[in-house]
Amino acid sequence: DAQAAKISQAFGRVVLDEAQTQLRAAGIADVTTRLRIGDIVEEVAAYEADADMVVIGKRGEAADFVKLGLGANLERIVRSSRKPVFVAARAFTPVKRFLIAFDGGVSSRKAVDHVAASPLFAGLSCSLLMAGADTPATRAPLAEAQATLEAAGYDVDAAIVEGPADLLIASAVEAEDIGLLVMGAYGHSRIRNLIIGSTTAEMIRLCKIPVMLFR
């Protein structure tokens, strides 16, 4: 066990050193690495207070990419983190357009407010999509979200489309060449303390792009 722990720590240090080198080569000079021993959720909770965002991959190195299973720690971190969680895809391409999947719930409203206030999305094209029947009750919160984003300087393409949310979102991601999906981790009708919303989990599995989640 002691020998296995030493090997694991040595491997972790190599991974961190390679990541630090890559970040510095990209022009990010202020990079701090930490190799911690313990539960990842507890360690993230200990450090996220000083962070604006948590970044995690969709799957670990031992994941089954054929079955598109999600990493064992992803849901735990999303469930416990108080900060936005950026779920990185296996491959990265520069983001030119992002899609906010909006359902009118608290977490999706939080996503809209964050995008409107954050400099990270400046200069990107924005789509705002709501799945459901086009009624006054659904148009009102969508119009409010669109107004918030437009006030922040975004040219917003907003739409309400009737049908299953997961299929509509996946179709829009492909058709509109979306580079980043932004959505709430939970629909407003989900049991928040048990699991991340089923639509959210399905989107993370199916979409080959990064997903930024808000509780």
XYZ file of C-alpha atoms in Angstrom, residues 10 15 26 30 62 67 72 84 107 113 116-117 142 145-147 153 170 185 187 191 211 213:
23
model
C 4.576 10.581 -8.299
C 0.300 15.362 -14.296
C -0.147 29.609 -23.254
C 0.464 32.769 -12.278
C -10.383 5.078 -17.069
C -20.876 4.116 -23.318
C -17.509 9.194 -10.889
C -19.940 27.575 -11.451
C -30.168 28.000 -11.623
C -26.875 36.818 -14.639
C -24.157 39.146 -18.306
C -21.642 40.179 -15.642
C -37.347 34.332 -21.622
C -33.387 36.877 -19.696
C -32.893 38.221 -23.208
C -33.180 41.808 -21.957
C -24.042 44.130 -24.860
C -28.456 18.669 -28.762
C -27.391 22.031 -13.035
C -34.351 22.150 -13.570
C -35.012 17.193 -6.399
C -20.762 22.531 -20.498
C -23.134 24.462 -14.964
